[in-house]
Amino acid sequence: QVQLVESGGGLVQPGESLRLSCVASGTISDIYTMGWFRRAPGKERELVGFINHRGYIEYKNSVKGRFTITKDMAENTILLQMNDLKPEDTAVYYCNLKNYDAYPSYNEYWGQGTQVTVSS
């Protein structure tokens, strides 16, 4: 079993930055993806970006060039650096882990979410 704990959300003005952190407790498989989703008010949850065990990274188009995902697997941690934040980035951000314990099957875990609000 894995638990994910996010931190780092808050209220910022447009153009400012935030960094979210997700720490995983438990065992992460040799094959995994770890990433961030978000849900804005009245909208479906959407993928922001992810990183896998090989360091491959993908981002949602609207955040490319502004958001950066990094990992420190020695600490079972991924970070989401968010720069030049826009009001449309306002959402609850969730950390996600897919453990491919028996590829292609996987166990999926979610954090509790952290609120990011971008407003002037």
XYZ file of C-alpha atoms in Angstrom:
120
model
C 0.000 0.000 0.000
C 1.186 3.491 -0.849
C 0.088 6.837 0.552
C 0.642 10.104 -1.284
C 0.804 13.426 0.526
C 0.802 16.705 -1.379
C 1.828 20.106 -0.133
C 2.599 23.546 -1.489
C -0.723 24.870 -2.719
C -1.940 28.367 -2.000
C -3.220 31.684 -3.299
C -1.049 33.628 -5.732
C -1.455 36.432 -8.231
C -1.243 35.915 -12.002
C 2.351 35.598 -13.160
C 3.596 34.262 -9.843
C 4.977 30.806 -9.062
C 4.217 27.878 -6.783
C 5.883 24.554 -6.195
C 3.893 21.487 -5.272
C 5.436 18.485 -3.602
C 4.199 14.889 -3.454
C 5.798 12.409 -1.091
C 5.015 8.715 -1.394
C 5.222 6.415 1.593
C 5.449 2.732 0.809
C 7.025 0.770 -1.999
C 7.192 2.154 -5.505
C 7.551 -0.449 -8.228
C 10.465 -0.602 -10.628
C 7.980 0.366 -13.356
C 5.785 3.330 -12.508
C 4.350 6.630 -13.587
C 3.967 9.447 -11.110
C 2.278 12.683 -11.930
C -0.233 15.430 -11.351
C -3.887 15.855 -12.217
C -6.123 18.806 -11.502
C -9.826 19.511 -11.232
C -11.126 23.015 -11.740
C -14.574 24.016 -10.436
C -17.281 22.564 -12.660
C -14.807 20.689 -14.853
C -13.550 17.167 -15.291
C -10.276 16.075 -13.753
C -7.436 16.418 -16.260
C -3.843 15.303 -16.529
C -1.278 18.044 -15.965
C 1.810 15.938 -16.504
C 3.655 12.806 -15.460
C 7.099 11.280 -15.215
C 7.907 7.585 -15.469
C 10.598 5.287 -14.142
C 12.811 6.100 -17.147
C 12.513 9.836 -16.649
C 10.186 10.285 -19.613
C 7.928 13.300 -19.074
C 4.731 14.519 -20.698
C 2.747 17.692 -20.080
C -0.668 19.011 -20.925
C -0.237 21.449 -23.829
C -1.493 24.475 -21.925
C 1.199 24.126 -19.240
C 4.185 23.354 -21.471
C 6.955 25.870 -20.919
C 5.462 26.992 -17.603
C 5.288 23.827 -15.487
C 8.148 21.443 -14.760
C 8.022 18.023 -13.139
C 11.092 16.666 -11.398
C 11.631 13.628 -9.212
C 13.836 12.559 -6.374
C 13.119 8.879 -6.031
C 15.678 8.535 -3.253
C 13.090 10.517 -1.287
C 10.049 9.055 -3.123
C 9.158 12.605 -4.084
C 8.030 14.432 -7.174
C 7.784 18.175 -7.538
C 5.645 20.339 -9.776
C 7.192 23.751 -10.346
C 4.524 26.090 -11.699
C 5.646 29.402 -13.158
C 3.718 32.227 -14.786
C 0.500 31.007 -13.232
C -2.778 32.024 -14.847
C -6.307 32.226 -13.423
C -7.219 29.179 -15.531
C -4.677 27.140 -13.545
C -6.931 27.475 -10.512
C -7.858 23.960 -9.407
C -7.347 21.266 -6.852
C -4.146 19.467 -7.791
C -3.823 15.750 -7.114
C -0.740 13.578 -7.059
C -1.106 10.219 -8.796
C 0.965 7.059 -8.805
C 0.570 3.997 -10.991
C 2.593 1.076 -9.672
C 3.050 -1.525 -12.390
C 3.641 -4.369 -9.942
C 2.715 -6.913 -12.623
C 2.975 -5.041 -15.931
C 0.679 -4.210 -17.681
C -1.534 -4.374 -14.621
C -1.075 -1.624 -12.076
C -2.272 -0.354 -8.727
C -3.269 3.312 -8.694
C -3.010 5.736 -5.793
C -4.160 9.310 -5.253
C -3.234 12.062 -2.869
C -5.786 14.106 -0.979
C -5.363 17.148 -3.193
C -4.032 20.643 -2.653
C -5.794 23.848 -3.683
C -4.100 26.262 -6.069
C -5.853 29.588 -6.584
C -4.592 32.194 -9.028
C -6.351 35.497 -8.635
C -5.619 39.203 -8.580
